[in-house]
XYZ file of N, CA, C and O in Angstrom:
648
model
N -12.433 -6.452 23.692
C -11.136 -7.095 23.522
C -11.042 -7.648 22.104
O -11.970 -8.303 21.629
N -9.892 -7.378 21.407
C -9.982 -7.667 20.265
C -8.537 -9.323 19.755
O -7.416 -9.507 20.227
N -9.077 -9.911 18.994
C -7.974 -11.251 19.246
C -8.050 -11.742 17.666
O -8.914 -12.089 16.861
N -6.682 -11.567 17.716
C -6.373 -11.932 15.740
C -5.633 -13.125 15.811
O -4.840 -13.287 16.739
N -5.806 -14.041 14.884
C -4.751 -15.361 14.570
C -4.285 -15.010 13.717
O -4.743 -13.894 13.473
N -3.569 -15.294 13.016
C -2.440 -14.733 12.062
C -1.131 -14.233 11.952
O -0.474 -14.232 12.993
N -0.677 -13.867 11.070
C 0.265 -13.204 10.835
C 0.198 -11.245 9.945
O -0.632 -10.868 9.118
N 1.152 -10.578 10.427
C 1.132 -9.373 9.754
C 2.138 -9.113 8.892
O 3.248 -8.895 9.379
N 1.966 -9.080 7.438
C 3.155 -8.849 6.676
C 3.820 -7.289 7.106
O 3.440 -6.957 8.228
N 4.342 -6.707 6.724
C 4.596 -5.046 7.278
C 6.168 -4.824 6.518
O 7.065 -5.658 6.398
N 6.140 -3.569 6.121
C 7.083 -3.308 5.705
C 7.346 -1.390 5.814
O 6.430 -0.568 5.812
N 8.355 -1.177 5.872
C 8.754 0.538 6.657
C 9.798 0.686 5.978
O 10.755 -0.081 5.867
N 9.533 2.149 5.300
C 10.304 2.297 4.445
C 10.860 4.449 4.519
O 10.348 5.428 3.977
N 11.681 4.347 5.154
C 12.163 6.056 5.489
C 11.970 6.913 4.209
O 12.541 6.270 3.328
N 11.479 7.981 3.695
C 11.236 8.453 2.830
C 11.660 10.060 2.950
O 11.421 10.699 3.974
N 12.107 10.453 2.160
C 12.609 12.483 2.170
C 12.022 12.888 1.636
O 12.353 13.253 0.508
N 10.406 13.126 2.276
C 9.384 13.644 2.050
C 8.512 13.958 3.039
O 8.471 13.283 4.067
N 7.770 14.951 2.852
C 6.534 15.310 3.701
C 5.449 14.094 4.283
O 5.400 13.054 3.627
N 4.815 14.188 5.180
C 3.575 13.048 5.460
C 2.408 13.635 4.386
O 1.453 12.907 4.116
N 2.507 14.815 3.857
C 1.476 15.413 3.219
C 1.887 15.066 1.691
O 1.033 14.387 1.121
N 2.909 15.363 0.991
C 3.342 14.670 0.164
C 3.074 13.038 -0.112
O 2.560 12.729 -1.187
N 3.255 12.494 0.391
C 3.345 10.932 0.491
C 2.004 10.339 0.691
O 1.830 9.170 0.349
N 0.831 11.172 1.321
C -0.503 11.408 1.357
C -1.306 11.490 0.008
O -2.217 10.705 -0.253
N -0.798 12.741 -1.027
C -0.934 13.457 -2.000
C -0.563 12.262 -2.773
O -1.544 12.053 -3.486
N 0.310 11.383 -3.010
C 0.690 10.744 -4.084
C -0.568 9.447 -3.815
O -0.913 9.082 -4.939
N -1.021 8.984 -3.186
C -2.426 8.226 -2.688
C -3.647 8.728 -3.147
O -4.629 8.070 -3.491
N -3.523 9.848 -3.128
C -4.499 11.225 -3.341
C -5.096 11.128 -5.168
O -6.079 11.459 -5.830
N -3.662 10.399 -5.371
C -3.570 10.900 -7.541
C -3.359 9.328 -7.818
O -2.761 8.979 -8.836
N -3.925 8.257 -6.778
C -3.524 7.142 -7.631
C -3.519 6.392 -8.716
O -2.812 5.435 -9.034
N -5.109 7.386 -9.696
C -5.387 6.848 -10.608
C -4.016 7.254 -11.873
O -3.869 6.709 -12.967
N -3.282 8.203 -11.354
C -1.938 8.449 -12.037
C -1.202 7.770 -11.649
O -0.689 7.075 -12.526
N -0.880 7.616 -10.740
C 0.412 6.975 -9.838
C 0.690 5.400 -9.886
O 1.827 4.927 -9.874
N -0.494 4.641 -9.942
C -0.616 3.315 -9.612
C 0.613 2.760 -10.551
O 1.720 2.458 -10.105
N 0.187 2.672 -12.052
C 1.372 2.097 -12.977
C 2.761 2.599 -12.649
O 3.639 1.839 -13.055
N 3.233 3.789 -11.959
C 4.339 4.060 -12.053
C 5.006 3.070 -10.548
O 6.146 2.628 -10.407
N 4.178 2.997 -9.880
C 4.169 2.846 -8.426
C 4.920 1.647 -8.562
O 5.757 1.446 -7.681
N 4.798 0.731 -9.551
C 5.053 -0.651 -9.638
C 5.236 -1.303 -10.619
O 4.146 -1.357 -11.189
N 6.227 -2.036 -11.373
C 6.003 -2.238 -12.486
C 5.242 -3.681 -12.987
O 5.290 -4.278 -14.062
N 4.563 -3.949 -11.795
C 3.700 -5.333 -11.783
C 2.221 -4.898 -11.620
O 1.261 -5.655 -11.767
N 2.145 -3.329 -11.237
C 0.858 -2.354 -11.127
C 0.521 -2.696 -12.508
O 1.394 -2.804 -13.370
N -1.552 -2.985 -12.892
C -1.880 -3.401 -14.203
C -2.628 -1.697 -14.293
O -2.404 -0.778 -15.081
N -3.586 -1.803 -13.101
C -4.842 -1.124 -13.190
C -5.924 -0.670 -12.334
O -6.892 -1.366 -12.026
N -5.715 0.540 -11.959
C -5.828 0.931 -10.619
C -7.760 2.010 -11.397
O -7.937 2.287 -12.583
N -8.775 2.326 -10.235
C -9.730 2.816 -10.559
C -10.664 2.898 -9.336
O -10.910 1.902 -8.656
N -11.150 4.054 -9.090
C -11.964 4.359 -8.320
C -13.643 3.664 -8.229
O -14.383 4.178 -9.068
N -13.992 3.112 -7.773
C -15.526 2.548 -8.691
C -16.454 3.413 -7.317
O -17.633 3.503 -7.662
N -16.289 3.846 -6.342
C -17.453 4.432 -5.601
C -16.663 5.520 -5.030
O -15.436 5.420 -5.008
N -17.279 6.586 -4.551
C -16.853 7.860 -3.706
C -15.862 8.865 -4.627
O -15.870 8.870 -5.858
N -15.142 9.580 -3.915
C -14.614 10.608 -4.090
C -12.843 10.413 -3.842
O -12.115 11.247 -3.303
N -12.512 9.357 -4.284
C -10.979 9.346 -3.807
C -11.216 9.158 -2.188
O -12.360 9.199 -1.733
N -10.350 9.001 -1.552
C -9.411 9.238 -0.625
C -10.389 9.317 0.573
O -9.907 10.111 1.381
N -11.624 8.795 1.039
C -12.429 9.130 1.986
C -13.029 7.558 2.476
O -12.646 6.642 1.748
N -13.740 7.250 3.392
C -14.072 6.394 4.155
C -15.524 6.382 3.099
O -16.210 7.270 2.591
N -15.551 5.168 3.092
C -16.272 4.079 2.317
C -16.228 4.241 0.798
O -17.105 3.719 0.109
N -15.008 5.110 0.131
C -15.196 4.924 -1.259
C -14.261 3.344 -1.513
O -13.418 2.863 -0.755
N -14.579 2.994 -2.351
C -14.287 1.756 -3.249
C -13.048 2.588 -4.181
O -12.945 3.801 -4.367
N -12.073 1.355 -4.732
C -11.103 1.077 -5.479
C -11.369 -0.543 -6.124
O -11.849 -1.548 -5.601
N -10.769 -0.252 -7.630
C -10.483 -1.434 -8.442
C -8.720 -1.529 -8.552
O -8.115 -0.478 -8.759
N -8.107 -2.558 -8.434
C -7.030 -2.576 -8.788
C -6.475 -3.714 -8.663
O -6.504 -4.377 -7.627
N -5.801 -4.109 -9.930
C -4.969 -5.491 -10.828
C -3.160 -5.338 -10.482
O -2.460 -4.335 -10.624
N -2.786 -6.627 -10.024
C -1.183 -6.523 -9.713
C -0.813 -7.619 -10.004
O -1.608 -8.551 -10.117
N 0.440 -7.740 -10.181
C 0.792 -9.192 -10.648
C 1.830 -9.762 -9.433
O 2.970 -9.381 -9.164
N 1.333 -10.398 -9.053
C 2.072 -11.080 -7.518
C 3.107 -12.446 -7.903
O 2.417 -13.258 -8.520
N 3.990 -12.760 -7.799
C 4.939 -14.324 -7.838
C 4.141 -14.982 -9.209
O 4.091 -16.192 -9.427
N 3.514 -13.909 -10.104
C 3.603 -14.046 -11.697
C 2.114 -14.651 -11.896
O 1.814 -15.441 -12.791
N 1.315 -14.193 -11.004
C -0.349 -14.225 -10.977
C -0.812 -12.590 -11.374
O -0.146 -11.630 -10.987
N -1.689 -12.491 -11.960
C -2.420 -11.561 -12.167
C -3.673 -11.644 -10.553
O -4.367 -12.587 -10.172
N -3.482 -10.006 -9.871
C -4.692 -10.289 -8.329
C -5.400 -9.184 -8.902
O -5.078 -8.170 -9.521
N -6.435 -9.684 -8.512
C -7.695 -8.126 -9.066
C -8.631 -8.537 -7.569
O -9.081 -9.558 -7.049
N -8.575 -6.550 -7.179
C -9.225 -6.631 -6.267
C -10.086 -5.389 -6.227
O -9.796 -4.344 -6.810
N -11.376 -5.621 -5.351
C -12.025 -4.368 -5.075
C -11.664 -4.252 -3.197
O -11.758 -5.087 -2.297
N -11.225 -2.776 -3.219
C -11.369 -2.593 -1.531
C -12.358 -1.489 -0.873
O -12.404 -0.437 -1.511
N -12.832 -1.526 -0.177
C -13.742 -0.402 0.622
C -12.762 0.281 1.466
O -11.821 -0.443 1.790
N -12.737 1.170 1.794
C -11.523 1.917 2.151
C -12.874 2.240 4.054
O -14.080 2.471 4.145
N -11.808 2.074 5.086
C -12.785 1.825 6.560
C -12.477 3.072 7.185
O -13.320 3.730 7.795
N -11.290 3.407 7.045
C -10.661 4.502 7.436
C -9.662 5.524 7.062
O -8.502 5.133 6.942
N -9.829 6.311 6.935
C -8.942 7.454 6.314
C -8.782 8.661 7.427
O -9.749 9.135 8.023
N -7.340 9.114 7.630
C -6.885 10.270 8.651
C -5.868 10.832 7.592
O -4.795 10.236 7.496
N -6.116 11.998 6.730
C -5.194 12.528 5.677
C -3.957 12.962 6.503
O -3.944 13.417 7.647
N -3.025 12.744 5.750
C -1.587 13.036 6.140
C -1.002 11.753 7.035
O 0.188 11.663 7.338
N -1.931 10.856 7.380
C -1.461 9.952 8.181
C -2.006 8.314 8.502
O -1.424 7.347 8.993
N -2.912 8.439 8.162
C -3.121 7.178 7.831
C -4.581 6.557 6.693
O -5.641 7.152 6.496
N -4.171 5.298 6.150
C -5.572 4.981 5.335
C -5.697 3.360 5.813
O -4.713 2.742 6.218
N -6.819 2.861 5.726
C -7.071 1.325 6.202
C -8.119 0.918 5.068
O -9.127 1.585 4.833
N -7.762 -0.277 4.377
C -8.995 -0.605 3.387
C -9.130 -2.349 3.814
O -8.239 -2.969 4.394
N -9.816 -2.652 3.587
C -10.921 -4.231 3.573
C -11.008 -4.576 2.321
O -11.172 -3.590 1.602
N -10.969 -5.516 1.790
C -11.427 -6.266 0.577
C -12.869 -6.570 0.605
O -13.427 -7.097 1.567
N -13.492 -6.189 -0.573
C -15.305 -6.479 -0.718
C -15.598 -7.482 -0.729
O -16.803 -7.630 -0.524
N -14.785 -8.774 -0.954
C -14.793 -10.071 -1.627
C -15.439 -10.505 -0.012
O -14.889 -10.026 0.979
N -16.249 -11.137 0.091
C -16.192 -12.438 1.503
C -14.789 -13.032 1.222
O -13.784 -12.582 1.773
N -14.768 -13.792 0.572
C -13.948 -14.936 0.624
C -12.450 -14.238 0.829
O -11.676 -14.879 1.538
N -12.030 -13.131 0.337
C -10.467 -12.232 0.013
C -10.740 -11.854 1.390
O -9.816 -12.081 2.171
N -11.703 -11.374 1.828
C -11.718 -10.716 3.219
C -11.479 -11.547 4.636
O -11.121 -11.025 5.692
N -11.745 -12.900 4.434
C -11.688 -13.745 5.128
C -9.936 -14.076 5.498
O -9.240 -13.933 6.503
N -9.763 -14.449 4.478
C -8.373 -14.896 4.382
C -7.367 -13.372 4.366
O -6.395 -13.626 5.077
N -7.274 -12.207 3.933
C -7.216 -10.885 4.374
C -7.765 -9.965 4.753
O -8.079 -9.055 3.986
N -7.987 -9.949 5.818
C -8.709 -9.066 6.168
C -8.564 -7.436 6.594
O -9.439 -6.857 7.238
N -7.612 -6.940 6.241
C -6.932 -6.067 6.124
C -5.900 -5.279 5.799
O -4.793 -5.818 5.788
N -5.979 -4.100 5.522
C -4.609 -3.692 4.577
C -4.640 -2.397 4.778
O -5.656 -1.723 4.605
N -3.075 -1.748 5.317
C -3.114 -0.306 5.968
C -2.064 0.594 5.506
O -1.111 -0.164 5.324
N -1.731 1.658 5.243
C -0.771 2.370 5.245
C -0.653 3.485 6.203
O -1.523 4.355 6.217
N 0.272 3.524 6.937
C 0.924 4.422 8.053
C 1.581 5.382 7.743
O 2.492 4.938 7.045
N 1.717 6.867 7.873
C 2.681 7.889 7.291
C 2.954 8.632 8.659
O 2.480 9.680 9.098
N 3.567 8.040 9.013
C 4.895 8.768 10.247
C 5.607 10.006 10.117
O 6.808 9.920 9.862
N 5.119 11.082 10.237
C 5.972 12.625 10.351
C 7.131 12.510 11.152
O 6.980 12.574 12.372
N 8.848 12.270 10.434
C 9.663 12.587 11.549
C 9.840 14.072 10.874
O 9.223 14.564 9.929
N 11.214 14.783 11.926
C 11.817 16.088 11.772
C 11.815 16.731 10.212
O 11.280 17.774 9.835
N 12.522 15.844 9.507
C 13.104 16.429 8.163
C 12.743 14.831 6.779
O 13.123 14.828 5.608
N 11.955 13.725 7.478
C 11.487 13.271 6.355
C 10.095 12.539 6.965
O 9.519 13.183 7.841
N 9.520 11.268 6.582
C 8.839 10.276 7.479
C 8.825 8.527 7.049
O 9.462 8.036 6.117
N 8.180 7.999 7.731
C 7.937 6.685 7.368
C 6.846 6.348 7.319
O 5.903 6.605 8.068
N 6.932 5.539 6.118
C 6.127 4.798 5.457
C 5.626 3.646 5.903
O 6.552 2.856 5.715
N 4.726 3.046 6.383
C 4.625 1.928 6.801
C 3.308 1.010 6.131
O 2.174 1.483 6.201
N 3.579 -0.501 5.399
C 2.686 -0.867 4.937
C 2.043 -2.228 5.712
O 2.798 -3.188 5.558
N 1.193 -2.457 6.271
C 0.875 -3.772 6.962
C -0.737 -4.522 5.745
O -1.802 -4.086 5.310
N -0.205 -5.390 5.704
C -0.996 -6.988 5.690
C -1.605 -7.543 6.830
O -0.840 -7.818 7.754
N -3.311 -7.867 7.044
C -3.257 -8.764 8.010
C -3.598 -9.644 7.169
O -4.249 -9.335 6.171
N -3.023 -11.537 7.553
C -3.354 -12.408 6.789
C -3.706 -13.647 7.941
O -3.083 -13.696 9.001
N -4.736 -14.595 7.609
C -5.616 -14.993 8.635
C -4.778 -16.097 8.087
O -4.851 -16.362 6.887
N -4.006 -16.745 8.864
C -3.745 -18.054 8.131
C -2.224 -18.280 9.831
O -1.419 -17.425 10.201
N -2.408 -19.589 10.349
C -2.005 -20.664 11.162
C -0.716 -20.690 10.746
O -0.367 -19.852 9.915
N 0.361 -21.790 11.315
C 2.011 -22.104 11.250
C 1.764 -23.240 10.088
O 2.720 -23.480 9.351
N 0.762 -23.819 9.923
C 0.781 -24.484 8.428
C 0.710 -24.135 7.484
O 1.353 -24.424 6.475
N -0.391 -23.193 7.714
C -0.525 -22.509 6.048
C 0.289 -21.520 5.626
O 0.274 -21.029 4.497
N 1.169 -21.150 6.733
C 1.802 -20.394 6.515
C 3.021 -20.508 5.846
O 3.500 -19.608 5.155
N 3.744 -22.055 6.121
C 4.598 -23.133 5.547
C 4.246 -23.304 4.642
O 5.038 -23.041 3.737
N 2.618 -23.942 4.157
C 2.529 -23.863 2.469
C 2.596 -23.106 1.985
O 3.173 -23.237 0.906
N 2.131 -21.841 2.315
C 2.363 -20.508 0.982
C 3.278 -19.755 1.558
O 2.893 -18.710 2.083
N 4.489 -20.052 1.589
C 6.047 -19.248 1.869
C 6.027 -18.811 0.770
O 5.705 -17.623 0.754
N 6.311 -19.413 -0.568
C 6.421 -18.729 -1.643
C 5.902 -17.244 -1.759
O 6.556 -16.202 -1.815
N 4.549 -17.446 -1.777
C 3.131 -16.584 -2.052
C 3.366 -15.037 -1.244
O 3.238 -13.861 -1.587
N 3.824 -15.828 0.151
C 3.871 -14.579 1.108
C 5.041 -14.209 1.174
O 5.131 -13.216 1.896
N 6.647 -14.761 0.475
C 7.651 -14.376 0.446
C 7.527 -13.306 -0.787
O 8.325 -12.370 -0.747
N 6.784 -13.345 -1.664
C 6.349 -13.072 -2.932
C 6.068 -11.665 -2.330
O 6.686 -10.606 -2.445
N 4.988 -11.979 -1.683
C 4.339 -10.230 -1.324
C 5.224 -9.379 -0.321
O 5.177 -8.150 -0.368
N 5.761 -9.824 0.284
C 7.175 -9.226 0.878
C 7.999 -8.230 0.145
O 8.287 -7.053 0.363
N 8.350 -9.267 -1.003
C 9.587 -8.835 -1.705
C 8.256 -7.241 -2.413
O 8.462 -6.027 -2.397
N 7.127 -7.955 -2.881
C 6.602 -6.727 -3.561
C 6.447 -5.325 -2.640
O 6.796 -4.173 -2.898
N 5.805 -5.876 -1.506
C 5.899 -4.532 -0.452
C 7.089 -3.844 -0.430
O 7.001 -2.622 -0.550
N 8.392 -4.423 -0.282
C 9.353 -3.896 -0.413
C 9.990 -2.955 -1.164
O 10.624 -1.944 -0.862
N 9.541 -3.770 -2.799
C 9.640 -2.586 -4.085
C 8.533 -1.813 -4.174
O 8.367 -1.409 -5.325
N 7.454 -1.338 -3.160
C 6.437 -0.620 -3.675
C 7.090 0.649 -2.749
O 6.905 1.848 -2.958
N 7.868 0.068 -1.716
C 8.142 1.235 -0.319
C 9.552 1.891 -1.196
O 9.539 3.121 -1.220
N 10.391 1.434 -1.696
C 11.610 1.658 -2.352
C 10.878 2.410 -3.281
O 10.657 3.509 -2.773
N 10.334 2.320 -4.561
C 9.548 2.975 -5.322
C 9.328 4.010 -5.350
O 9.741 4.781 -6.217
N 8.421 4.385 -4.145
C 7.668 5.266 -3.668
C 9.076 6.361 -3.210
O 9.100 7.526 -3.607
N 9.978 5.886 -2.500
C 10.826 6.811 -1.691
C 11.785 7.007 -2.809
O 12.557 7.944 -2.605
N 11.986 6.239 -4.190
C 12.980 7.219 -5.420
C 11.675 8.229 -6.123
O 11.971 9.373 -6.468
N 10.432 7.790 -6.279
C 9.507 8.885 -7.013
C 9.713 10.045 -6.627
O 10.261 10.910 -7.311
N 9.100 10.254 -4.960
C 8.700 11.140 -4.057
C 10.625 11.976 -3.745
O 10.911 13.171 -3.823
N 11.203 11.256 -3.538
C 12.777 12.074 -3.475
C 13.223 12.448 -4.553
O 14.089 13.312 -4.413
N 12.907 12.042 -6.071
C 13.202 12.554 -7.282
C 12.629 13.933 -7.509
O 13.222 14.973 -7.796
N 11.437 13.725 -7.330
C 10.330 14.645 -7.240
C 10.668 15.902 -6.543
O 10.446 17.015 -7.019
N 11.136 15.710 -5.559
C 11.335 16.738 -4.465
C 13.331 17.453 -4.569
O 13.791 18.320 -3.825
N 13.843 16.965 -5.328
C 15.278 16.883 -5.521
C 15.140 18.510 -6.075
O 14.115 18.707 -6.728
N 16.041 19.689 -5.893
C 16.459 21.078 -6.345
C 17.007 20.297 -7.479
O 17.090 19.069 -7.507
N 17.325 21.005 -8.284
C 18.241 20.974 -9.122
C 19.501 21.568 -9.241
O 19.537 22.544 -8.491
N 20.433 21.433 -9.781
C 21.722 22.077 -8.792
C 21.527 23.474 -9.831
O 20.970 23.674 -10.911
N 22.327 24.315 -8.841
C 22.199 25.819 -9.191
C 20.930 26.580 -9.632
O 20.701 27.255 -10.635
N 19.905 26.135 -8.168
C 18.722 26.497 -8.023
C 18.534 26.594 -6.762
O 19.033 25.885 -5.888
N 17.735 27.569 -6.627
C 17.378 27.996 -4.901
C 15.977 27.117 -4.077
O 14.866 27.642 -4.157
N 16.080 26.260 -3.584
C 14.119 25.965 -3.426
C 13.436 27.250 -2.879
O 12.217 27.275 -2.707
């Protein structure tokens, strides 16, 4: 039986793109990261092979006008559909202990889904409204982002056949 206190940030974002596509752009993050965001500093692989269960990532963001640098161990990976990473930190891991992305195959596009777990009570949650209104708004522009890249990307051009 498993029992979490907390809260889950989450954010879903419809995209006109493939689950394999939207996979692929995860796939190239050491390209992608700066474009991904314009608060993205510095994104880097430090263990494994990309995109697989237990490689490591480095990566710098600027949150409600903080610079966050983090390392994550990546726990789980299902290509085309889902990735789950942990923070290396004790202390980051404690207080987050998780962080997931979901890629939902519908008919003709899918969804995106980003979840936060954050270990923190109805108080602390009152003190850092800011902090976590902060990462909201960023999840938000990372899912928006992602769905003008990936639909730009994928756009014919007029008086062209795909």
């Amino acid at each position: 039986m498993s029992f979490y206190v907390g809260m889950i940030l989450e954010e879903t974002t419809d995209i006109e793109a493939s689950s394999e596509e939207v996979y692929r752009f995860f796939e190239e993050m050491e390209d992608n990261y700066e474009r991904w965001h314009p608060d993205h500093i510095t994104f880097r692989w430090t263990e494994g092979e990309g995109l697989e269960q237990g490689a490591e990532a480095y990566f710098e963001e600027r949150i409600a006008g903080k610079v966050q640098k983090k390392t994550v161990t990546f726990v789980e990976v299902a290509p085309d559909r889902y990735m789950e990473f942990k923070p290396t930190s004790l202390l980051v891991g404690l207080l987050m202990p998780q962080i997931s992305f979901t890629i939902d195959p519908r008919s003709d596009n899918c969804e995106f889904t980003q979840r936060i777990k954050v270990r923190t009570g109805p108080i602390g949650a009152r003190l850092n409204k800011r902090e976590f209104d902060a990462v909201r708004t960023h999840m938000h522009e990372e899912g928006e982002n992602l769905k003008r890249i990936l639909e730009s990307e994928n756009r014919v051009p007029p008086g062209k056949n795909p």
